[in-house]
Structures are given as C-alpha cells and as structure tokens.
mmCIF file of C-alpha atoms in Angstrom:
data_model
loop_
_atom_site.group_PDB
_atom_site.id
_atom_site.type_symbol
_atom_site.label_atom_id
_atom_site.label_comp_id
_atom_site.label_asym_id
_atom_site.label_seq_id
_atom_site.Cartn_x
_atom_site.Cartn_y
_atom_site.Cartn_z
ATOM 1 C CA MET U 552 160.840 98.286 153.993
ATOM 2 C CA ALA U 553 158.110 97.345 151.530
ATOM 3 C CA ARG U 554 159.308 97.346 147.926
ATOM 4 C CA LYS U 555 157.355 99.319 145.328
ATOM 5 C CA ARG U 556 159.535 98.821 142.253
ATOM 6 C CA PRO U 557 158.960 95.952 139.817
ATOM 7 C CA VAL U 558 161.365 93.049 140.136
ATOM 8 C CA PRO U 559 163.768 92.898 137.157
ATOM 9 C CA PHE U 560 163.717 89.829 134.956
ATOM 10 C CA GLY U 561 166.262 87.302 136.136
ATOM 11 C CA LEU U 562 166.054 88.205 139.821
ATOM 12 C CA ARG U 563 164.098 87.009 142.809
ATOM 13 C CA ILE U 564 163.974 89.545 145.649
ATOM 14 C CA LYS U 565 162.923 88.826 149.217
ATOM 15 C CA ASP U 566 162.643 91.044 152.293
ATOM 16 C CA LEU U 567 163.618 88.905 155.280
ATOM 17 C CA THR U 568 164.985 89.139 158.788
ATOM 18 C CA PHE U 569 168.251 87.479 159.791
ATOM 19 C CA SER U 570 168.780 87.222 163.556
ATOM 20 C CA GLY U 571 166.500 90.197 164.097
ATOM 21 C CA VAL U 572 168.124 92.412 161.439
ATOM 22 C CA PRO U 573 166.185 93.350 158.275
ATOM 23 C CA VAL U 574 167.792 92.240 155.016
ATOM 24 C CA ARG U 575 166.902 92.183 151.341
ATOM 25 C CA VAL U 576 168.115 89.175 149.395
ATOM 26 C CA TYR U 577 168.696 89.373 145.642
ATOM 27 C CA GLU U 578 168.849 85.935 143.997
ATOM 28 C CA PRO U 579 169.632 85.326 140.314
ATOM 29 C CA THR U 580 167.087 82.927 138.907
ATOM 30 C CA ALA U 581 169.283 81.556 136.126
ATOM 31 C CA GLY U 582 170.512 78.093 137.103
ATOM 32 C CA THR U 583 174.211 77.287 136.670
ATOM 33 C CA GLY U 584 174.234 73.729 137.996
ATOM 34 C CA GLU U 585 176.571 74.635 140.832
ATOM 35 C CA LYS U 586 176.231 76.454 144.119
ATOM 36 C CA LYS U 587 176.303 80.222 143.667
ATOM 37 C CA ARG U 588 178.563 82.816 145.208
ATOM 38 C CA GLY U 589 177.282 85.297 147.795
ATOM 39 C CA LEU U 590 177.964 88.867 148.868
ATOM 40 C CA VAL U 591 176.792 90.391 152.151
ATOM 41 C CA PHE U 592 176.573 94.127 151.441
ATOM 42 C CA PHE U 593 176.665 96.956 153.992
ATOM 43 C CA HIS U 594 175.447 100.315 152.682
ATOM 44 C CA GLY U 595 177.191 103.635 153.256
ATOM 45 C CA GLY U 596 175.859 106.801 154.851
ATOM 46 C CA GLY U 597 178.239 107.717 157.657
ATOM 47 C CA TRP U 598 176.743 105.086 160.026
ATOM 48 C CA MET U 599 173.805 107.534 160.296
ATOM 49 C CA PHE U 600 172.048 107.480 156.931
ATOM 50 C CA GLY U 601 171.447 105.147 154.012
ATOM 51 C CA SER U 602 169.078 102.237 153.674
ATOM 52 C CA ILE U 603 168.371 99.028 151.823
ATOM 53 C CA ASP U 604 166.013 100.911 149.488
ATOM 54 C CA GLU U 605 168.640 103.501 148.546
ATOM 55 C CA TYR U 606 171.030 100.762 147.402
ATOM 56 C CA GLU U 607 168.475 98.849 145.340
ATOM 57 C CA GLU U 608 170.038 99.729 141.958
ATOM 58 C CA VAL U 609 173.540 98.891 143.153
ATOM 59 C CA CYS U 610 172.605 95.519 144.610
ATOM 60 C CA GLN U 611 170.404 94.538 141.673
ATOM 61 C CA PHE U 612 173.196 95.276 139.213
ATOM 62 C CA ILE U 613 175.831 93.350 141.165
ATOM 63 C CA SER U 614 173.515 90.378 141.601
ATOM 64 C CA LEU U 615 172.372 90.210 137.973
ATOM 65 C CA GLU U 616 175.674 90.941 136.270
ATOM 66 C CA SER U 617 177.817 88.678 138.446
ATOM 67 C CA GLU U 618 175.204 85.956 139.077
ATOM 68 C CA THR U 619 175.659 86.415 142.813
ATOM 69 C CA THR U 620 173.195 86.191 145.689
ATOM 70 C CA VAL U 621 173.452 89.588 147.400
ATOM 71 C CA VAL U 622 172.269 90.162 150.956
ATOM 72 C CA SER U 623 171.733 93.882 151.630
ATOM 73 C CA VAL U 624 171.793 94.620 155.359
ATOM 74 C CA GLY U 625 169.581 97.148 157.163
ATOM 75 C CA TYR U 626 171.832 97.593 160.190
ATOM 76 C CA ARG U 627 170.953 99.997 163.012
ATOM 77 C CA LEU U 628 171.985 103.641 162.621
ATOM 78 C CA ALA U 629 173.280 106.501 164.751
ATOM 79 C CA PRO U 630 172.383 108.663 166.559
ATOM 80 C CA GLU U 631 169.862 106.265 168.084
ATOM 81 C CA HIS U 632 172.467 103.496 168.047
ATOM 82 C CA ARG U 633 176.212 103.910 168.558
ATOM 83 C CA TYR U 634 179.167 101.615 168.058
ATOM 84 C CA PRO U 635 179.197 98.623 168.215
ATOM 85 C CA ALA U 636 175.520 98.242 167.230
ATOM 86 C CA GLN U 637 176.191 98.650 163.491
ATOM 87 C CA LEU U 638 179.107 96.227 163.490
ATOM 88 C CA ASP U 639 177.256 93.741 165.673
ATOM 89 C CA ASP U 640 174.323 93.726 163.246
ATOM 90 C CA CYS U 641 176.647 93.105 160.321
ATOM 91 C CA GLU U 642 178.280 90.254 162.184
ATOM 92 C CA VAL U 643 175.065 88.445 163.152
ATOM 93 C CA VAL U 644 173.699 88.751 159.609
ATOM 94 C CA THR U 645 176.923 87.429 158.095
ATOM 95 C CA ARG U 646 177.077 84.508 160.505
ATOM 96 C CA HIS U 647 173.406 83.732 159.933
ATOM 97 C CA PHE U 648 173.761 83.793 156.159
ATOM 98 C CA LEU U 649 176.876 81.605 156.249
ATOM 99 C CA SER U 650 174.974 79.059 158.333
ATOM 100 C CA ILE U 651 172.004 78.808 155.927
ATOM 101 C CA ALA U 652 173.566 79.796 152.586
ATOM 102 C CA ALA U 653 173.758 76.276 151.191
ATOM 103 C CA THR U 654 170.435 74.928 152.417
ATOM 104 C CA ASP U 655 168.211 77.974 151.925
ATOM 105 C CA PHE U 656 169.824 79.794 148.988
ATOM 106 C CA GLY U 657 171.979 77.296 147.116
ATOM 107 C CA VAL U 658 175.079 79.388 147.893
ATOM 108 C CA ASP U 659 178.456 77.863 148.668
ATOM 109 C CA PRO U 660 179.380 79.338 152.100
ATOM 110 C CA ARG U 661 183.047 79.145 151.103
ATOM 111 C CA ARG U 662 182.265 81.628 148.294
ATOM 112 C CA VAL U 663 180.626 84.306 150.439
ATOM 113 C CA ALA U 664 182.301 87.719 150.635
ATOM 114 C CA VAL U 665 181.451 90.871 152.575
ATOM 115 C CA GLY U 666 181.596 94.408 151.262
ATOM 116 C CA GLY U 667 180.196 97.895 151.270
ATOM 117 C CA ASP U 668 180.846 101.507 150.465
ATOM 118 C CA SER U 669 182.178 104.299 152.697
ATOM 119 C CA ALA U 670 180.971 103.566 156.249
ATOM 120 C CA GLY U 671 179.753 100.204 154.970
ATOM 121 C CA ALA U 672 183.270 99.414 153.760
ATOM 122 C CA ASN U 673 184.538 100.361 157.224
ATOM 123 C CA LEU U 674 182.120 97.811 158.685
ATOM 124 C CA ALA U 675 183.228 95.152 156.203
ATOM 125 C CA ALA U 676 186.919 95.658 156.995
ATOM 126 C CA ALA U 677 186.305 95.728 160.751
ATOM 127 C CA LEU U 678 184.126 92.635 160.505
ATOM 128 C CA CYS U 679 186.776 90.644 158.647
ATOM 129 C CA GLN U 680 189.278 91.513 161.359
ATOM 130 C CA ARG U 681 186.815 90.607 164.109
ATOM 131 C CA LEU U 682 185.945 87.279 162.492
ATOM 132 C CA SER U 683 189.596 86.403 161.920
ATOM 133 C CA LYS U 684 190.144 86.594 165.680
ATOM 134 C CA THR U 685 187.067 84.549 166.584
ATOM 135 C CA GLN U 686 187.203 81.609 164.191
ATOM 136 C CA ASP U 687 185.619 78.545 165.765
ATOM 137 C CA GLY U 688 185.811 76.135 162.849
ATOM 138 C CA HIS U 689 182.040 75.834 162.522
ATOM 139 C CA LEU U 690 181.597 78.508 159.843
ATOM 140 C CA PRO U 691 183.919 79.524 157.006
ATOM 141 C CA SER U 692 185.354 83.030 157.038
ATOM 142 C CA PRO U 693 184.439 85.496 154.274
ATOM 143 C CA CYS U 694 186.308 84.563 151.116
ATOM 144 C CA ALA U 695 186.946 88.214 150.173
ATOM 145 C CA GLN U 696 186.167 91.780 151.155
ATOM 146 C CA VAL U 697 184.947 94.444 148.730
ATOM 147 C CA LEU U 698 185.853 97.924 149.997
ATOM 148 C CA ILE U 699 184.400 100.849 148.048
ATOM 149 C CA TYR U 700 185.989 104.191 149.066
ATOM 150 C CA PRO U 701 186.382 102.980 152.652
ATOM 151 C CA ALA U 702 186.640 105.131 155.802
ATOM 152 C CA LEU U 703 189.401 103.415 157.733
ATOM 153 C CA GLN U 704 190.867 105.605 160.473
ATOM 154 C CA MET U 705 190.183 108.611 162.690
ATOM 155 C CA ALA U 706 193.775 109.290 163.739
ATOM 156 C CA ASP U 707 194.796 111.677 160.947
ATOM 157 C CA PHE U 708 192.521 114.049 159.053
ATOM 158 C CA HIS U 709 195.475 115.853 157.433
ATOM 159 C CA LEU U 710 196.426 113.295 154.798
ATOM 160 C CA PRO U 711 196.884 114.762 151.295
ATOM 161 C CA SER U 712 193.430 113.650 150.184
ATOM 162 C CA TYR U 713 191.890 115.485 153.147
ATOM 163 C CA GLN U 714 193.820 118.621 152.161
ATOM 164 C CA GLN U 715 193.128 118.407 148.432
ATOM 165 C CA ASN U 716 189.438 117.510 148.735
ATOM 166 C CA HIS U 717 188.425 119.167 151.995
ATOM 167 C CA SER U 718 185.427 120.823 150.324
ATOM 168 C CA ALA U 719 184.802 118.331 147.515
ATOM 169 C CA PRO U 720 181.257 116.987 147.319
ATOM 170 C CA ILE U 721 179.697 114.924 148.589
ATOM 171 C CA LEU U 722 181.820 114.323 151.697
ATOM 172 C CA PHE U 723 183.555 117.302 153.298
ATOM 173 C CA ARG U 724 186.470 116.953 155.693
ATOM 174 C CA ASP U 725 184.607 118.319 158.712
ATOM 175 C CA ARG U 726 181.585 116.121 157.999
ATOM 176 C CA THR U 727 183.813 113.051 158.067
ATOM 177 C CA VAL U 728 184.802 113.940 161.628
ATOM 178 C CA PHE U 729 181.127 114.551 162.448
ATOM 179 C CA PHE U 730 180.115 111.096 161.193
ATOM 180 C CA PHE U 731 182.921 109.304 163.014
ATOM 181 C CA LEU U 732 181.995 111.003 166.288
ATOM 182 C CA HIS U 733 178.313 110.175 165.963
ATOM 183 C CA TYR U 734 179.191 106.546 165.273
ATOM 184 C CA LEU U 735 181.567 106.478 168.229
ATOM 185 C CA ASN U 736 179.669 108.220 171.026
ATOM 186 C CA GLY U 737 177.916 111.358 169.750
ATOM 187 C CA ASN U 738 180.252 113.829 171.490
ATOM 188 C CA THR U 739 180.927 116.401 168.766
ATOM 189 C CA SER U 740 182.360 118.967 171.197
ATOM 190 C CA VAL U 741 185.874 117.797 170.274
ATOM 191 C CA SER U 742 185.473 118.258 166.501
ATOM 192 C CA GLN U 743 187.808 121.252 166.317
ATOM 193 C CA GLN U 744 190.527 119.519 168.323
ATOM 194 C CA ILE U 745 190.344 116.595 165.910
ATOM 195 C CA LEU U 746 190.534 118.850 162.852
ATOM 196 C CA GLU U 747 193.592 120.498 164.406
ATOM 197 C CA GLY U 748 195.198 117.127 165.111
ATOM 198 C CA ARG U 749 195.188 117.564 168.879
ATOM 199 C CA HIS U 750 193.238 114.408 169.704
ATOM 200 C CA VAL U 751 196.123 111.928 169.472
ATOM 201 C CA PRO U 752 199.043 111.862 171.955
ATOM 202 C CA VAL U 753 202.510 112.386 170.484
ATOM 203 C CA GLU U 754 203.644 108.853 171.288
ATOM 204 C CA LEU U 755 200.688 107.414 169.361
ATOM 205 C CA LYS U 756 201.307 109.728 166.423
ATOM 206 C CA LEU U 757 204.837 108.339 166.241
ATOM 207 C CA ARG U 758 203.482 104.799 166.367
ATOM 208 C CA TYR U 759 200.946 105.442 163.614
ATOM 209 C CA LYS U 760 203.381 107.353 161.415
ATOM 210 C CA LYS U 761 204.759 104.165 159.860
ATOM 211 C CA TRP U 762 201.242 103.438 158.569
ATOM 212 C CA LEU U 763 199.916 106.950 157.896
ATOM 213 C CA ASP U 764 202.999 108.731 156.560
ATOM 214 C CA PRO U 765 202.092 110.518 153.279
ATOM 215 C CA ASP U 766 205.431 109.299 151.913
ATOM 216 C CA ASN U 767 203.800 105.865 151.735
ATOM 217 C CA LEU U 768 201.497 107.175 149.016
ATOM 218 C CA PRO U 769 202.414 107.038 145.317
ATOM 219 C CA PRO U 770 203.907 110.399 144.233
ATOM 220 C CA GLN U 771 200.934 111.384 142.065
ATOM 221 C CA PHE U 772 198.712 111.505 145.135
ATOM 222 C CA ARG U 773 201.021 113.847 147.015
ATOM 223 C CA LYS U 774 200.888 116.659 144.444
ATOM 224 C CA GLY U 775 200.029 119.986 145.978
ATOM 225 C CA GLU U 776 200.440 118.600 149.477
ATOM 226 C CA ARG U 777 201.138 121.205 152.121
ATOM 227 C CA SER U 778 202.720 120.569 155.480
ATOM 228 C CA PRO U 779 199.640 120.759 157.696
ATOM 229 C CA GLN U 780 199.608 123.052 160.674
ATOM 230 C CA VAL U 781 199.125 120.233 163.153
ATOM 231 C CA SER U 782 199.608 120.947 166.823
ATOM 232 C CA SER U 783 202.527 119.090 168.410
ATOM 233 C CA SER U 784 200.635 119.008 171.701
ATOM 234 C CA HIS U 785 197.495 117.060 172.419
ATOM 235 C CA ASP U 786 194.292 117.734 174.256
ATOM 236 C CA ALA U 787 193.899 115.075 176.946
ATOM 237 C CA ASP U 788 190.149 115.612 177.176
ATOM 238 C CA ALA U 789 189.718 115.177 173.432
ATOM 239 C CA TYR U 790 191.805 111.999 173.499
ATOM 240 C CA HIS U 791 189.649 110.642 176.312
ATOM 241 C CA VAL U 792 186.537 111.231 174.193
ATOM 242 C CA ILE U 793 187.884 109.606 171.011
ATOM 243 C CA LYS U 794 190.249 106.995 172.432
ATOM 244 C CA GLN U 795 188.014 104.070 171.492
ATOM 245 C CA GLY U 796 187.844 105.420 167.937
ATOM 246 C CA LEU U 797 191.503 104.482 167.474
ATOM 247 C CA ASP U 798 190.661 100.836 168.103
ATOM 248 C CA PRO U 799 190.871 98.794 164.873
ATOM 249 C CA GLU U 800 187.161 97.950 165.132
ATOM 250 C CA ILE U 801 186.532 101.598 164.232
ATOM 251 C CA SER U 802 189.894 102.324 162.560
ATOM 252 C CA PRO U 803 190.803 99.082 160.707
ATOM 253 C CA LEU U 804 193.826 100.755 159.109
ATOM 254 C CA LEU U 805 195.412 100.867 162.585
ATOM 255 C CA ALA U 806 195.327 97.082 163.103
ATOM 256 C CA GLU U 807 198.584 95.292 163.844
ATOM 257 C CA ASP U 808 200.372 93.344 161.122
ATOM 258 C CA ASP U 809 199.493 89.949 162.598
ATOM 259 C CA VAL U 810 195.797 90.804 162.250
ATOM 260 C CA LEU U 811 196.136 92.098 158.687
ATOM 261 C CA ARG U 812 197.864 88.875 157.632
ATOM 262 C CA LEU U 813 194.581 87.059 158.291
ATOM 263 C CA THR U 814 192.628 89.377 155.979
ATOM 264 C CA PRO U 815 190.955 87.673 152.995
ATOM 265 C CA PRO U 816 191.680 88.739 149.411
ATOM 266 C CA THR U 817 190.577 92.340 149.031
ATOM 267 C CA PHE U 818 189.163 94.662 146.402
ATOM 268 C CA VAL U 819 189.639 98.392 147.032
ATOM 269 C CA LEU U 820 188.001 101.139 144.972
ATOM 270 C CA THR U 821 189.239 104.697 145.480
ATOM 271 C CA CYS U 822 188.245 108.015 143.908
ATOM 272 C CA GLU U 823 190.527 110.929 143.091
ATOM 273 C CA PHE U 824 188.206 113.605 144.471
ATOM 274 C CA ASP U 825 187.514 112.038 147.841
ATOM 275 C CA VAL U 826 188.800 112.848 151.316
ATOM 276 C CA LEU U 827 188.935 109.087 151.989
ATOM 277 C CA ARG U 828 191.122 108.312 148.982
ATOM 278 C CA ASP U 829 194.336 107.975 150.982
ATOM 279 C CA ASP U 830 192.745 105.754 153.626
ATOM 280 C CA GLY U 831 192.093 103.192 150.922
ATOM 281 C CA ILE U 832 195.528 103.521 149.321
ATOM 282 C CA LEU U 833 197.400 103.264 152.624
ATOM 283 C CA PHE U 834 195.304 100.257 153.618
ATOM 284 C CA LEU U 835 195.921 98.354 150.405
ATOM 285 C CA LYS U 836 199.648 99.062 150.764
ATOM 286 C CA ARG U 837 199.634 97.574 154.257
ATOM 287 C CA LEU U 838 197.628 94.568 153.078
ATOM 288 C CA ARG U 839 200.028 93.867 150.223
ATOM 289 C CA GLU U 840 202.997 94.134 152.572
ATOM 290 C CA ALA U 841 201.230 91.632 154.832
ATOM 291 C CA GLY U 842 200.967 89.186 151.925
ATOM 292 C CA VAL U 843 197.264 89.698 151.172
ATOM 293 C CA GLU U 844 196.090 89.545 147.545
ATOM 294 C CA VAL U 845 194.725 92.993 146.644
ATOM 295 C CA THR U 846 192.922 94.281 143.551
ATOM 296 C CA TRP U 847 192.840 98.069 143.265
ATOM 297 C CA GLU U 848 190.576 100.187 141.068
ATOM 298 C CA HIS U 849 191.146 103.955 141.082
ATOM 299 C CA LEU U 850 188.642 106.288 139.445
ATOM 300 C CA SER U 851 190.649 109.284 138.322
ATOM 301 C CA ASP U 852 187.462 111.274 137.670
ATOM 302 C CA GLY U 853 185.469 109.833 140.581
ATOM 303 C CA PHE U 854 184.237 111.459 143.765
ATOM 304 C CA HIS U 855 182.953 110.100 147.051
ATOM 305 C CA GLY U 856 179.575 108.396 146.722
ATOM 306 C CA ILE U 857 179.918 107.846 142.979
ATOM 307 C CA ILE U 858 178.210 104.429 142.899
ATOM 308 C CA SER U 859 175.086 105.961 144.437
ATOM 309 C CA PHE U 860 174.694 107.832 141.132
ATOM 310 C CA PHE U 861 174.632 104.599 139.134
ATOM 311 C CA ASN U 862 171.606 104.222 136.845
ATOM 312 C CA GLN U 863 170.111 107.524 138.022
ATOM 313 C CA GLY U 864 169.156 108.962 134.647
ATOM 314 C CA TRP U 865 170.695 112.369 133.940
ATOM 315 C CA LEU U 866 172.493 112.193 137.295
ATOM 316 C CA THR U 867 174.502 109.153 136.191
ATOM 317 C CA PHE U 868 178.235 109.764 135.731
ATOM 318 C CA GLN U 869 180.526 107.821 133.442
ATOM 319 C CA SER U 870 182.684 106.877 136.417
ATOM 320 C CA SER U 871 179.582 105.436 138.139
ATOM 321 C CA GLN U 872 179.357 102.795 135.423
ATOM 322 C CA LYS U 873 183.109 102.233 135.420
ATOM 323 C CA GLY U 874 183.126 101.718 139.159
ATOM 324 C CA MET U 875 180.205 99.305 139.109
ATOM 325 C CA ASP U 876 181.737 97.313 136.260
ATOM 326 C CA SER U 877 184.998 96.955 138.203
ATOM 327 C CA ILE U 878 183.093 95.697 141.255
ATOM 328 C CA VAL U 879 181.241 93.112 139.176
ATOM 329 C CA ARG U 880 184.489 91.924 137.546
ATOM 330 C CA TYR U 881 185.999 91.346 140.955
ATOM 331 C CA VAL U 882 182.948 89.609 142.417
ATOM 332 C CA LYS U 883 183.025 87.159 139.522
ATOM 333 C CA THR U 884 186.492 85.987 140.648
ATOM 334 C CA PHE U 885 185.471 84.354 143.920
#
C-alpha cells in the first residue's frame, strides 16, 4: 500500500494499521483552534474490488475541502473473504478510530461519521445499524452516515431502476446479483432464480412489499416501468442459499422500523442511470418516516460509480464534480 503520489499542500497522509486492518489517514494541516471532524470511509467495488489507492482522489478532496480527517479503510475482500469479514473490519476500524480520535488526531469523536460508495455505502449503513444495537456507553456512535449510491437489499431486483438501467454502465443488473452472492457465500448457481424473483418465499415478499413497493417511489422514477414477469412461486433451494442475504446486515433496507429510528442523520446520493437508484430512494423514504434527518442529492445525469471519475482528466464528468461538491457540503455540517 505504499504511496507514490506527492502529498498535496495542506494535507498530511499516513498509512497505518488499526486493529490489524490497513488504513490511510488524510489530515488537514490547517489549524482551526478546535477539534476537527472525522469521516471513516469504506470504498466501493462490490465487496470484491476497490482499494485505498483507487480512492485517493476522492478522499483527498473530501479531506481538503471540508477540513475533515478522513480514514480510508482497506477492508478484506471476496472471494477470499466472505460476509461478515468486510463488515467486521469496518467495525473494528471505526471503534479503534473513535477511541483514539481525540488523543492521536485532534478529532472530536462526537463529530465522526461513516460513509462510502456502493458496496461501501452498504457497509456504512449496516455498520450504523449494528452499532445502534450494541451501544455500551464507552464510545459515541457515528454522528452521521454518508451513503453514495448505496446497495441496500437483495430481495427485489425488479425495481424500476433495475428495469430501466439493467444494461447501463458501469453496473449491470446481473453483475449486482453476482457481487451480492460473492459477498454472501460465493454460490452463484442461484443467480438465474434471483433474477427471476424466485429466491424469496411469497410470505416474505408480502412482508417486504410495504418497503419495496414501486408506488413508494416519486412518480418521475416510475416512468417506463413495466410489470416484471416475476414468478409467484419460489425455489426453496435458492432461498436456502440466499436466506442470510435478507438479513439487515446485508440488506439494511429490510431492517425493522425500531432499528431505523436509531439511525444517525443521513446523506444519500443517487444517480438517475443506476440500477441501485431506487434502493437509495426507498431507504431515505423509510428513514424520513422513522424521523431521521435525511439530506438527498440526486444526479439527474449521473451513473453508478460517478465519483470514481472525479479529477480523472478527460474522463472527468460534470456530474462527478457536482456529486463531490454535494458530499463536501454535507460533511461540513457535522
């Protein structure tokens, strides 16, 4: 994980290990006279790909522009490591940072948020739920969560955004199923059953309908929606394989209301041309109904992975800058 790029003016960057997990810490050098805020960031990549190095530009920009100490986490990846390894790594790093933030980094532990993009946003949301159920009074909980086009459930791959953007780069509908399965247990033999909607028993579909019903989406996101040809029966073998994937630790959107009420203030960024768009919108709706303060940024010309194109020369998109600016604005609020 050795860095080769020059360190930008105004930042101090350290490669460290927190509780056995590699991290890169970005510290603004400008003094403000008060303890700084912090953000523990989990990169995307379908729980299989991505790295601290690949998110260097993103983390540098957030740290510099918002004057925030950013901890970028090099959690373990599938297929060598399955759930809950990734989430466990994110938890131990977050707990470790909260315990030393004030003494080692001049960061107020009450102003530390967690966040990430795509699979990393899934980990952030799942972690906030896990921590809310295990509070011991010794460490503060994250003050906010920053969810950038989050993957939040593996119960329904027929939402309008999955239909409208099934072949939109850079995340295809079938690849989303592939990534979830590799994170869960690596058994991709049930991919087709999942794509056909035969992996969830009817009684569970009825239970989840109140949370996943496309009618819960704003009308503009239902345009062109077709009634999916979803099987009314279910494949018991497929359900057995994916059952754990319906647990809120993998599908945070499926958490009960009493858990969501404990969620910290939340920022959600969604993109129009993204299969995961509706996951984010349905989640923020549930959070608002649970009384959680939510800030929503929607990129009408954005696609999945857009922040990874930030500051990439001719590959940079206008919506990359817009998305990054919205993240920085939100981080400055806590």
